[in-house]
Structures are given as C-alpha cells and as structure tokens.
C-alpha cells in the first residue's frame, strides 16, 4: 500500500468573490521510502501540494490518505498529533528556534511532542547529529551556524522522531550551490539509512536531478 | 514542564530591554503597594492601638439607647448593680475576654476659684481600667514624687492638657468640680489635680479622669451605678467573633417594654477614626487596583508583541506537531515567569524599603498630636496575597495572546512576512 494516496484533490482559495484554483483534480500515489520532488514554476501549486500531504492544510475536495489515514477529515488537534507522529518538516528558511542550541532544537520535538525520557532522547539526538555530521556544532545557537549547517540541523530535527514522511518545501532555496547539493545528498542518505519517504519541492534544475521521482506541476495540475 | 519554562525564560531574555522595562514597571507597582500598605497599615494599627489601649477600649456595653445620645452624656441611662452583675456573669464565661472595667461618663464644671469651665470626665476604677486600657498612663504626666504605677486615688483628678493650659492649672493645684445628678440637683466637691493627660483623636480623647467612687459621690448615687462597661480581649483579631457572641447573649436580656436591655459596640462604632481607617483601607485597595492595572496592561502588551513578532516561529511549532495546548502553555509560562521575576524583585525591594523605614523612622503630626513615629510592618499574608494577585494577573493577561498563538493555522503562520 502506498504511503501517500491522493484521490482527485482540488484546492481553491477565495479572495472576496474571486476564486483561485491552486490545485485541480490531482491523483497521485507515493510509495514508502521514495525520494520525490515536485517541480514547477512559482505559483504552480508545489507548496499547496506539500501542505496537503503534510497535513498542514485541507483540500477543498477529494481525499488524501497518508499512512492509511484520511487526513482531510482531521480537526486541528488531530492534524497536529498526526504531524507529530508521522511527518517531519524541513523549511526553506530553516525555521530553527533562535533561543535553542542546535542540540535543543533537535530535542524540541522529542520533549514537546513525543515526551521521550531524557536518556533515550540523548541517544537519539546524538545519533542523528552524528548522521548529519553536526555533532561538534551541537552547542551552538542558530545564529552561530552557516546556512548549510542550519539546514543540516533542520534535517536532523525532522528526522529525530523517525517520521515515515519528511516534507521539504524548497529546502535549498536559501543555500549556495555546494550547500544545496550537500543538503539534498544528506536527505537522500537519510532516506537510505532510515527508510524515510522524502517529498520536496524545488525549481532548481540541479536539485531535480537528485530526485528519484519528479512530478511537474503547472497551474495546479500535474503534467 | 521544566523545558517549557526554560524556553519561556530564554524568550524573555531575547528581548532584554523590553523585558527589563516591563519587569521594572511591575516591580515598581509591587514596591509601592508594599510600602504604602506598610506605612498606611502601621499608621492605622498605631492609631487604633492608641484609641483602644489608652482611652476607648476595644468594646463597650451600655444601657440601650446610651450611644445614640452620647453627646449629652445622659445620667439616667445607667447600669445598676443588678444589671452590672448580669454583664459580669456573661463576660466571665467568655474565655476570649481578658478584662472589663466599669465607667461613669459625666459633664461637670471645673473651677480654679477664679475661672470656671466645662469638663468631660471619665470616672474609672483605676485597678480595672489599666487592665482594659493598658496604655492609659502613657498619655498622663504626673508629679515626679508620685509612686510609679499609681494612676488615680480618691480625691484626685487628671485633667486634659489643653484645659490645664487654658485654666493655668498645674499638678498639685486644688479645684472644685460641680455636677448635676440625674434628678437635676447640683453638688460640688474639692479635688486635687494629680496629673495632666495628653489629648488624642475623638471626643473621648479630650476627657479628664476621676475615681469612680468620687463620681458616685459627686452625682449623689445612693447605690453604685455605672454608665458603661469597657472590655478588652486576649486577641484583638477575634473582635468580630466575640462581638457577635456577646451581642447574641446580651439580646436575651429584655427590659419591661420587651426591648433589649443592653447594647454593645465595638471601638469602630464609637470613634470617628473608624472612618479614617476605612479610607485608609479604600486607598490601599485603590493602590492594589492600580498595581493590577499596571501588571495587566504591561504583560498583555509584552505578550501581544511577543506573539506578533514570532508568528513564523509559532507556525513552525505548530507544523512540527506541537499541540495547541502546548503552544498556549509556552506563552502562559512566559507571562507567568515575567510576573514571577518581577514579584520576587518587587518583594525584595519592598521589604528592604520597609527595613530602611524602620531604621529611619518617619515622624508625623496627626490632629493635635506631634512626633508620631511610624514603624511600618508587612503582614506575610498581605505579601502572599499581593504576590498571588500579580501572578494570577500575569497569567490572565497572557491568556488572550497565548490563545491567539495556539489558534494560528500553521499554513498562515509559516507564510507570515
């Protein structure tokens, strides 16, 4: 069974009397441990697509099944709990918490969402920090890290709870070329190591090449 | 929970200047409340102590109707020996009562053989009076040769200082007191001025003193009669409870007309200072309300700014699966922590201020009294009450911003610019 099953979803945004279709009648399935990219020009619906799959937003019509659950019918609390259990997020602007060190940023979901005990937490964080090659930077605050290092910590934070699915919206948009390639390769290595499904959006051709499966969106439709 | 407070604390430190200014404002409010409560409370306690311990006593029992006509000091509303016995029986059975003393209040004419004036007199049993009003002698000035502890002998009077000055009387001088008894006949007796008493607040604060037996003789009472029974308790804080208890028992004594025979009043119903005391309480409450408003507005403002500045961060928290209640908890913890830090600093500075005021005592004049010294104290219950209110208001003020943060849709929050 596919990890993500999308059945005829549409997303329509209303601004006053004007309706804009961000996604139209999308049907798609994504298997476990896949490394999938959504590509397309700005405004094509990549972010909306990722938001739907990542349970951050609800479709206007159609169904989305993630890990066998109909996430479109979840309320706020259920969606938050589901995201905490099943989905990890990597953001374009890293979105690390500035008041927490690298170690504490990775620890955040384990404390605030998973309530893992201290010893287990420590073991998981050190392991993931080692995997992303940031063990020696663990006590630094985000403003003491480079863009690439921040994104590595963000990857570690997304992976530390061992989610089945990691969503990354333009994860390399704020990085230079070398860092971008490094981050994407790191994500692929993590996918191989943990068997996590990675879904990311990009419009950078160099990054697209790294994806195993690429879906192209144009004007809210798969082409 | 520990981690929530750690994050909250670091977020407070993130905007150091804003946190410091807000904390300073709340601290100032708390310090002002502590100092004002300490000073006003000590003034109130001192004045109540002076009134009850040196003149009025804590409670008084009279024949029904006396207090409403107290200005004329009526002599027909007396308690005879039989009624006094009834009251004594009641008082002796109450373990909260420390002492009681009979008194006669009368108006008289005082003559120094060249001039005559009016005088209000409080006729007392000296041995019993000092138990009811232990500080009565502290207001009195006696001859240096007088035996220590001796308040009043038969044939002696203690006159108010203003009257002594006006009549040019000094200790040892002879005077004549002339008074009407309840039937209207006049009697006069010779007395010696044994002491001079300093005036205090209230009409009773300007009374002279004489021996109760002299008053009975001057008023030609064939049998012992008295006007009032002054009462002192072991614990002043139990005044309300003891008053209610005695009041209900006194109500059982009915006169021939089927009406209650006696009336009982606590000090505040007998002294005009009770209105000042009420005003002090009102001002203290006003100070507390101002402090609450300061805390409420400061924390609400800081927390609202905090939420608006961290929309994307809230979006991230929410996106990675933080439950709305946890997000709310984070912001509530921030408000609570800000209130807690300010409360601790405010209490420390407030207590230090009280300590300093106790070293350099404040002297002031009130009414006709000069050089009254204030020694402010702070009640621990009061301190805890103020602290709890600040903490509660801190949480209350954070509720709306915290709720707003918890209700943010991650999609909208992450897209916030």
XYZ file of C-alpha atoms in Angstrom:
640
model
C 0.000 0.000 0.000
C 1.248 3.491 -0.918
C 2.288 5.796 1.924
C 0.505 8.720 0.294
C -2.635 8.222 -1.782
C -4.126 11.335 -3.365
C -7.534 10.965 -4.966
C -8.901 13.731 -7.108
C -7.997 16.612 -4.795
C -8.552 20.250 -5.545
C -7.720 23.325 -3.522
C -9.493 26.556 -4.161
C -8.549 29.809 -2.409
C -11.171 32.505 -2.166
C -10.277 36.185 -2.078
C -13.521 38.110 -1.841
C -15.577 36.947 -4.799
C -12.541 35.705 -6.708
C -11.734 32.001 -6.613
C -8.284 30.757 -7.478
C -7.667 27.056 -8.031
C -4.250 26.258 -6.572
C -4.655 22.536 -7.310
C -7.119 20.883 -9.691
C -8.122 17.230 -9.697
C -4.812 15.718 -8.667
C -4.471 11.944 -8.460
C -1.221 10.543 -7.241
C 0.357 7.897 -5.060
C 3.752 7.929 -3.365
C 5.343 4.739 -2.123
C 7.249 4.244 1.122
C 10.962 5.193 1.084
C 10.522 7.207 -2.092
C 12.566 10.344 -2.812
C 10.097 12.505 -4.652
C 10.289 16.047 -5.914
C 7.582 18.418 -7.055
C 8.821 20.897 -9.561
C 7.296 23.734 -11.419
C 7.379 27.484 -11.764
C 6.352 29.850 -8.968
C 2.623 29.702 -8.312
C 2.261 26.264 -9.860
C 0.930 24.757 -6.611
C 4.054 22.999 -5.248
C 3.764 24.438 -1.747
C -0.006 23.835 -1.659
C 0.609 20.230 -2.663
C 3.170 19.761 0.098
C 0.861 21.431 2.620
C -1.933 18.989 1.718
C 0.277 15.915 2.006
C 1.934 17.257 5.167
C -1.451 17.708 6.796
C -0.911 21.449 7.218
C -3.927 22.284 5.101
C -7.158 20.611 3.959
C -8.206 20.086 0.336
C -11.372 21.782 -0.914
C -12.441 18.477 -2.429
C -11.050 14.968 -2.858
C -9.295 12.656 -0.441
C -5.774 12.285 0.871
C -4.676 9.145 2.634
C -1.370 9.338 4.462
C -0.148 6.200 6.183
C -3.624 4.752 5.666
C -5.410 7.645 7.375
C -7.883 10.003 5.791
C -6.153 13.217 6.933
C -8.596 15.553 5.212
C -11.216 14.868 7.891
C -8.935 15.569 10.864
C -9.606 18.520 13.163
C -6.799 20.888 14.320
C -5.770 18.793 17.269
C -5.773 15.541 15.315
C -3.790 17.117 12.495
C -1.184 18.403 14.966
C -0.902 14.973 16.601
C -0.661 13.269 13.227
C 2.068 15.628 12.033
C 3.992 14.999 15.234
C 3.759 11.233 14.752
C 4.129 10.733 11.034
C 5.526 13.838 9.332
C 8.801 15.731 9.641
C 9.307 19.183 8.130
C 12.261 20.969 6.585
C 11.690 24.616 5.723
C 13.188 26.926 3.157
C 14.284 29.419 5.864
C 15.398 26.620 8.223
C 12.956 27.832 10.919
C 15.180 26.826 13.811
C 14.215 28.233 17.202
C 16.724 31.035 17.843
C 16.699 30.652 21.640
C 17.638 26.974 21.499
C 21.026 25.443 20.684
C 21.403 23.003 17.798
C 21.074 20.134 20.279
C 17.976 21.669 21.875
C 16.376 22.375 18.508
C 16.634 18.693 17.676
C 15.454 17.817 21.153
C 12.357 20.041 20.825
C 10.008 17.523 19.128
C 11.166 14.754 21.456
C 10.297 16.851 24.530
C 7.325 18.857 23.379
C 5.647 16.291 21.177
C 6.910 12.817 21.960
C 7.679 13.182 25.683
C 10.652 10.850 25.385
C 12.675 10.184 28.558
C 15.991 12.048 28.957
C 18.348 9.127 28.331
C 16.543 7.926 25.229
C 16.346 11.485 23.992
C 20.071 11.987 24.354
C 20.838 8.792 22.488
C 18.501 9.681 19.602
C 19.810 13.256 19.285
C 23.482 12.295 19.333
C 22.834 9.594 16.766
C 21.028 11.912 14.360
C 23.568 14.699 14.938
C 26.296 12.238 14.024
C 24.358 11.215 10.914
C 24.126 14.798 9.664
C 27.739 15.468 10.607
C 26.940 18.188 13.149
C 27.987 16.539 16.389
C 30.737 19.087 17.017
C 28.327 22.008 16.497
C 25.649 20.805 18.862
C 26.047 23.560 21.452
C 25.901 26.432 19.015
C 22.884 28.639 18.622
C 21.372 29.026 15.120
C 22.881 32.488 14.630
C 26.334 30.948 15.103
C 25.811 28.475 12.219
C 26.088 28.872 8.442
C 23.057 28.364 6.181
C 24.131 24.849 5.248
C 24.748 23.937 8.877
C 21.350 25.297 9.885
C 19.660 23.196 7.232
C 21.543 20.122 8.449
C 20.203 20.769 11.943
C 16.729 21.235 10.432
C 17.104 17.870 8.677
C 18.188 16.310 11.969
C 15.180 17.851 13.752
C 12.854 16.481 11.072
C 14.363 13.012 11.333
C 14.887 12.639 15.065
C 11.334 11.471 15.725
C 11.780 8.850 12.970
C 8.817 10.008 10.908
C 7.577 7.981 7.961
C 7.422 11.072 5.799
C 9.560 14.197 5.560
C 8.243 17.231 3.713
C 10.748 19.811 2.494
C 9.476 22.949 0.802
C 12.295 24.445 -1.260
C 14.924 23.251 1.247
C 17.810 24.655 -0.770
C 16.343 27.992 -1.826
C 18.430 29.912 0.718
C 21.638 27.953 0.185
C 24.583 28.290 -2.157
C 25.192 25.637 -4.794
C 27.600 23.485 -2.783
C 25.439 23.574 0.344
C 22.338 22.812 -1.730
C 23.861 19.673 -3.208
C 25.154 18.654 0.221
C 21.751 19.052 1.852
C 19.938 17.118 -0.877
C 22.517 14.325 -0.711
C 22.222 14.300 3.037
C 18.454 13.901 2.695
C 18.948 11.055 0.256
C 21.456 9.377 2.574
C 18.981 9.703 5.439
C 16.262 8.212 3.280
C 18.552 5.244 2.595
C 19.581 4.951 6.260
C 16.169 5.322 7.914
C 13.842 4.299 5.061
C 12.046 7.622 5.361
C 9.983 8.949 2.463
C 11.167 12.397 1.371
C 8.931 14.735 -0.596
C 10.367 18.077 -1.563
C 9.627 20.928 -3.869
C 12.168 22.822 -5.902
C 12.616 24.789 -9.070
C 16.369 24.341 -9.077
C 17.288 22.013 -12.014
C 20.437 20.745 -10.221
C 18.341 19.564 -7.292
C 15.697 17.991 -9.524
C 18.368 15.681 -10.875
C 18.865 14.200 -7.418
C 15.215 13.107 -7.084
C 14.181 9.536 -7.853
C 10.711 10.562 -8.978
C 9.809 14.026 -10.197
C 6.292 15.364 -10.591
C 5.815 18.557 -12.505
C 3.041 20.952 -11.620
C 1.799 23.633 -13.936
C -1.106 25.871 -12.956
C -2.194 23.447 -10.264
C -2.258 20.406 -12.499
C 0.146 17.506 -12.890
C 1.665 17.466 -16.318
C 7.305 21.482 32.248
C 10.932 22.384 33.051
C 11.711 22.705 29.340
C 8.650 24.895 28.779
C 9.924 27.292 31.448
C 13.465 27.162 30.049
C 12.203 28.146 26.601
C 9.944 30.795 28.132
C 12.863 32.246 30.115
C 15.127 32.376 27.078
C 12.402 34.043 25.054
C 12.131 36.693 27.752
C 15.893 37.252 27.565
C 15.636 37.530 23.797
C 14.100 40.983 24.166
C 16.139 42.104 27.170
C 15.281 45.793 27.140
C 11.553 45.214 26.754
C 11.528 42.541 29.432
C 13.523 44.757 31.778
C 11.258 47.766 31.295
C 8.114 45.709 31.825
C 9.582 43.965 34.826
C 10.668 47.330 36.230
C 7.148 48.687 35.898
C 5.604 45.693 37.656
C 8.334 45.744 40.306
C 7.641 49.424 40.940
C 3.934 48.680 41.354
C 4.643 45.924 43.867
C 7.154 48.054 45.803
C 4.671 50.919 46.014
C 1.920 48.610 47.246
C 4.213 47.063 49.885
C 5.466 50.434 51.115
C 2.027 52.036 51.082
C 0.422 49.044 52.817
C 3.236 49.019 55.363
C 3.022 52.729 56.124
C -0.766 53.045 55.988
C -1.209 49.794 57.885
C 1.214 50.836 60.615
C -0.483 54.239 60.908
C -3.873 52.560 61.177
C -2.672 49.973 63.679
C -0.926 52.643 65.739
C -3.974 54.889 65.841
C -6.380 52.031 66.599
C -3.998 50.809 69.299
C -3.792 54.281 70.787
C -7.565 54.726 70.757
C -8.414 51.287 72.130
C -5.487 50.822 74.515
C -5.321 54.258 76.054
C -8.860 55.530 76.056
C -11.830 53.851 74.439
C -11.200 50.119 74.984
C -11.994 47.513 72.335
C -15.722 47.082 73.116
C -18.252 48.778 75.360
C -21.588 47.730 76.814
C -24.191 50.356 77.730
C -27.800 50.510 78.658
C -29.818 50.504 75.449
C -30.080 53.969 73.872
C -26.980 55.464 75.503
C -24.721 55.650 72.455
C -27.325 57.417 70.315
C -27.464 60.196 72.939
C -23.784 60.047 73.957
C -23.168 63.721 73.147
C -25.341 64.798 76.096
C -23.804 62.172 78.401
C -27.198 61.257 79.922
C -27.070 60.108 83.528
C -30.435 58.370 83.601
C -29.235 55.536 81.296
C -27.112 53.873 83.973
C -26.412 50.246 84.781
C -27.300 49.421 88.366
C -25.539 46.766 90.442
C -28.026 44.062 89.402
C -27.547 44.713 85.699
C -23.769 45.035 86.108
C -23.792 41.592 87.735
C -25.628 40.168 84.716
C -22.991 41.613 82.396
C -20.169 40.392 84.616
C -21.640 36.900 84.587
C -21.712 36.922 80.807
C -18.191 38.285 80.414
C -16.628 35.952 82.959
C -17.928 32.951 80.997
C -16.202 34.039 77.791
C -12.598 32.818 77.625
C -11.690 35.315 74.880
C -12.251 38.248 77.243
C -9.189 39.388 79.131
C -10.638 42.163 81.308
C -13.520 44.562 81.803
C -13.964 47.755 83.771
C -16.938 49.887 84.853
C -17.001 53.596 83.988
C -19.165 56.641 84.570
C -19.137 59.424 81.993
C -20.168 62.857 83.152
C -20.096 66.511 82.321
C -19.021 68.844 85.105
C -17.989 72.415 85.763
C -14.381 72.847 86.813
C -13.380 75.871 88.820
C -9.887 77.002 89.799
C -11.517 79.549 92.154
C -11.049 82.363 89.646
C -12.392 80.828 86.433
C -14.886 78.092 85.576
C -15.133 75.877 82.527
C -16.776 72.682 81.278
C -15.042 69.368 81.529
C -15.967 65.879 80.302
C -14.914 63.289 82.805
C -14.323 59.593 82.641
C -14.767 58.122 86.122
C -12.844 54.900 86.422
C -11.830 52.120 88.729
C -8.016 52.582 88.337
C -7.085 48.949 89.066
C -9.565 47.628 86.473
C -9.015 50.429 83.976
C -5.320 49.669 83.478
C -6.252 46.109 82.522
C -8.710 47.311 79.900
C -6.648 50.253 78.627
C -3.033 49.300 79.446
C -1.606 52.424 77.782
C -3.849 54.941 79.554
C -0.990 56.057 81.811
C 1.359 56.659 78.863
C -0.646 59.769 77.980
C -0.552 61.070 81.535
C 2.043 63.288 83.224
C 2.370 63.037 86.996
C 4.393 64.637 89.727
C 7.937 63.217 89.864
C 7.394 62.225 93.501
C 4.334 60.145 92.655
C 4.569 56.432 93.331
C 5.170 54.592 89.992
C 2.142 52.728 88.667
C -0.264 54.807 90.747
C -2.956 56.041 88.362
C -5.555 57.748 90.471
C -6.561 57.994 94.136
C -9.824 59.158 95.584
C -9.990 62.929 95.704
C -7.780 63.317 92.631
C -8.495 64.266 89.043
C -6.428 64.121 85.893
C -7.237 66.980 83.562
C -6.724 67.360 79.782
C -3.593 69.297 78.722
C -5.492 71.923 76.731
C -7.745 72.636 79.716
C -4.767 72.799 82.093
C -3.103 75.378 79.832
C -6.297 77.390 79.419
C -7.071 77.430 83.141
C -3.383 77.800 84.124
C -3.620 74.698 86.269
C -0.689 72.546 87.226
C -0.192 69.311 89.103
C -0.985 69.683 92.790
C -3.442 72.560 92.319
C -6.828 72.437 94.056
C -10.005 72.641 92.023
C -13.743 72.295 92.517
C -15.933 70.075 90.388
C -19.627 70.849 90.236
C -22.052 68.447 88.559
C -25.769 67.883 88.179
C -27.050 64.490 89.104
C -29.766 62.670 87.131
C -32.504 64.346 89.209
C -31.101 67.799 88.410
C -29.717 68.631 91.847
C -26.242 70.184 91.973
C -23.296 69.047 94.030
C -19.727 70.192 94.278
C -16.568 68.613 95.685
C -12.958 69.644 96.102
C -10.267 67.779 94.195
C -6.545 67.920 93.628
C -5.017 67.875 90.128
C -2.935 64.677 90.215
C -1.910 64.632 86.590
C -2.318 66.059 83.108
C -3.428 63.941 80.184
C -2.432 64.431 76.561
C -5.376 64.706 74.145
C -5.907 62.207 71.364
C -8.274 61.840 68.418
C -12.021 61.786 69.059
C -14.330 63.391 71.634
C -13.349 60.800 74.236
C -9.724 61.765 73.684
C -10.285 65.081 75.442
C -11.766 63.700 78.670
C -10.333 64.075 82.146
C -10.204 61.222 84.648
C -11.520 60.824 88.195
C -12.117 57.947 90.570
C -15.453 56.132 90.072
C -16.279 56.386 93.776
C -15.770 60.166 93.678
C -18.114 60.354 90.694
C -20.771 58.334 92.533
C -20.443 60.736 95.476
C -20.469 63.832 93.264
C -23.553 62.561 91.453
C -25.138 61.535 94.750
C -25.742 57.946 93.734
C -27.127 56.099 96.759
C -26.276 52.753 95.239
C -23.344 52.041 92.898
C -24.289 52.745 89.297
C -22.240 52.933 86.133
C -22.652 54.139 82.587
C -20.548 51.685 80.615
C -18.530 48.507 80.827
C -15.297 48.664 78.833
C -13.943 45.349 77.552
C -10.543 44.075 76.398
C -9.907 40.788 74.565
C -6.908 38.486 74.624
C -6.717 38.676 70.826
C -7.869 41.844 69.034
C -8.218 39.915 65.767
C -11.120 37.959 67.286
C -13.110 41.131 67.950
C -15.780 40.372 65.345
C -16.370 36.836 66.590
C -16.504 37.820 70.286
C -18.732 40.791 69.485
C -21.211 38.522 67.692
C -21.125 36.045 70.554
C -21.698 38.577 73.345
C -24.160 40.540 71.267
C -26.372 37.488 70.788
C -26.227 36.654 74.509
C -26.976 40.240 75.563
C -30.023 40.195 73.307
C -31.543 37.625 75.644
C -31.857 40.287 78.378
C -35.168 42.022 77.764
C -36.495 45.068 79.662
C -40.058 45.598 80.856
C -41.023 47.043 77.469
C -39.896 43.833 75.772
C -36.883 45.567 74.221
C -33.226 44.543 74.616
C -31.875 45.890 77.852
C -28.262 46.440 76.731
C -26.304 47.483 73.696
C -22.774 46.576 72.741
C -20.455 48.430 70.372
C -17.000 47.750 69.043
C -14.439 50.601 69.034
C -15.090 51.497 65.390
C -18.711 52.389 66.131
C -17.586 54.726 68.899
C -14.636 56.531 67.337
C -14.565 58.875 64.335
C -11.197 57.339 63.441
C -13.020 54.323 62.035
C -13.928 56.482 59.014
C -10.267 57.368 58.521
C -9.420 53.662 58.909
C -11.980 52.825 56.229
C -10.471 55.488 53.982
C -7.004 54.011 54.512
C -8.363 50.585 53.550
C -10.003 52.118 50.489
C -6.747 53.807 49.477
C -4.829 50.561 49.949
C -7.333 48.770 47.733
C -7.024 51.583 45.169
C -3.237 51.154 45.175
C -3.708 47.439 44.603
C -6.115 48.065 41.735
C -3.583 50.445 40.156
C -0.911 47.775 40.555
C -3.210 45.160 38.975
C -3.850 47.506 36.049
C -0.097 48.066 35.610
C 0.578 44.320 35.615
C -2.352 43.577 33.321
C -1.524 46.220 30.712
C 2.258 45.630 30.801
C 2.076 41.876 30.425
C -0.746 41.965 27.895
C 1.265 44.420 25.805
C 4.503 42.426 26.021
C 2.825 39.122 25.266
C 0.854 40.516 22.328
C 4.056 41.937 20.857
C 5.765 38.658 21.509
C 3.088 36.732 19.602
C 3.056 39.160 16.667
C 6.842 39.058 16.376
C 7.003 35.280 16.465
C 4.230 34.267 14.083
C 6.551 32.188 11.873
C 8.058 30.552 14.925
C 4.578 29.660 16.164
C 3.852 28.299 12.696
C 6.957 26.110 12.907
C 5.977 24.822 16.343
C 2.533 24.001 15.105
C 3.775 22.467 11.820
C 6.112 20.028 13.529
C 3.245 18.787 15.634
C 3.212 20.825 18.871
C -0.284 20.554 20.325
C -2.207 23.873 20.531
C -2.377 23.458 24.320
C 1.436 23.231 24.490
C 1.833 26.383 22.410
C -0.602 28.104 24.730
C 1.366 26.758 27.708
C 4.613 28.215 26.328
C 3.185 31.726 26.163
C 1.415 31.433 29.507
C 4.707 30.297 31.055
C 6.391 33.363 29.571
C 3.816 35.705 31.132
C 3.908 33.847 34.439
C 7.698 33.951 34.529
C 7.749 37.675 33.836
C 5.267 38.176 36.689
C 7.219 35.843 38.981
C 10.583 37.524 38.406
C 9.037 40.960 38.942
C 7.224 39.737 42.072
C 10.410 38.361 43.607
C 12.387 41.543 42.860
C 9.450 43.709 43.982
C 9.114 41.818 47.262
C 12.841 42.021 47.980
C 12.984 45.772 47.274
C 9.700 46.368 49.119
C 10.903 44.506 52.210
C 14.246 46.307 52.074
C 12.311 49.591 51.900
C 10.272 48.628 54.961
C 13.503 47.695 56.769
C 15.055 51.082 55.932
C 11.879 52.916 57.026
C 12.102 51.091 60.328
C 15.669 52.276 60.822
C 14.947 55.886 59.849
C 11.515 56.158 61.409
C 9.107 58.648 59.860
C 7.708 61.198 62.303
C 4.472 62.991 61.541
C 1.743 65.072 63.115
C -1.864 63.970 63.190
C -4.639 66.116 64.577
C -3.257 67.722 67.720
C -0.555 65.129 68.129
C 3.041 65.763 67.096
C 6.043 63.483 66.680
C 4.110 60.324 65.989
C 6.583 57.716 64.755
C 5.656 55.259 62.044
C 7.205 51.806 62.195
C 5.871 50.095 59.054
C 5.436 46.352 59.072
C 4.312 43.977 56.390
C 1.959 41.171 57.046
C 3.128 37.900 55.445
C -0.450 37.130 54.414
C -0.638 40.537 52.739
C 2.658 39.886 50.943
C 1.480 36.473 49.740
C -1.839 37.960 48.666
C -0.143 40.682 46.611
C 2.256 38.138 45.074
C -0.549 35.720 44.202
C -2.605 38.511 42.629
C 0.355 39.584 40.476
C 0.975 36.004 39.356
C -2.697 35.409 38.621
C -2.975 38.649 36.668
C 0.221 37.769 34.776
C -1.339 34.505 33.641
C -4.680 36.185 32.981
C -3.045 38.904 30.865
C -1.180 36.245 28.863
C -4.332 34.235 28.167
C -5.538 36.169 25.133
C -2.151 36.332 23.332
C -1.430 32.696 24.242
C -4.828 31.613 22.958
C -4.269 33.567 19.770
C -0.905 31.819 19.287
C -2.431 28.404 19.873
C -5.197 29.031 17.319
C -2.884 30.054 14.492
C -3.120 27.915 11.384
C 0.394 26.688 10.582
C -0.056 27.381 6.872
C -0.916 31.033 7.506
C 1.696 31.457 10.220
C 4.506 29.956 8.124
C 3.617 32.286 5.273
C 3.621 35.369 7.535
C 6.057 38.058 6.488
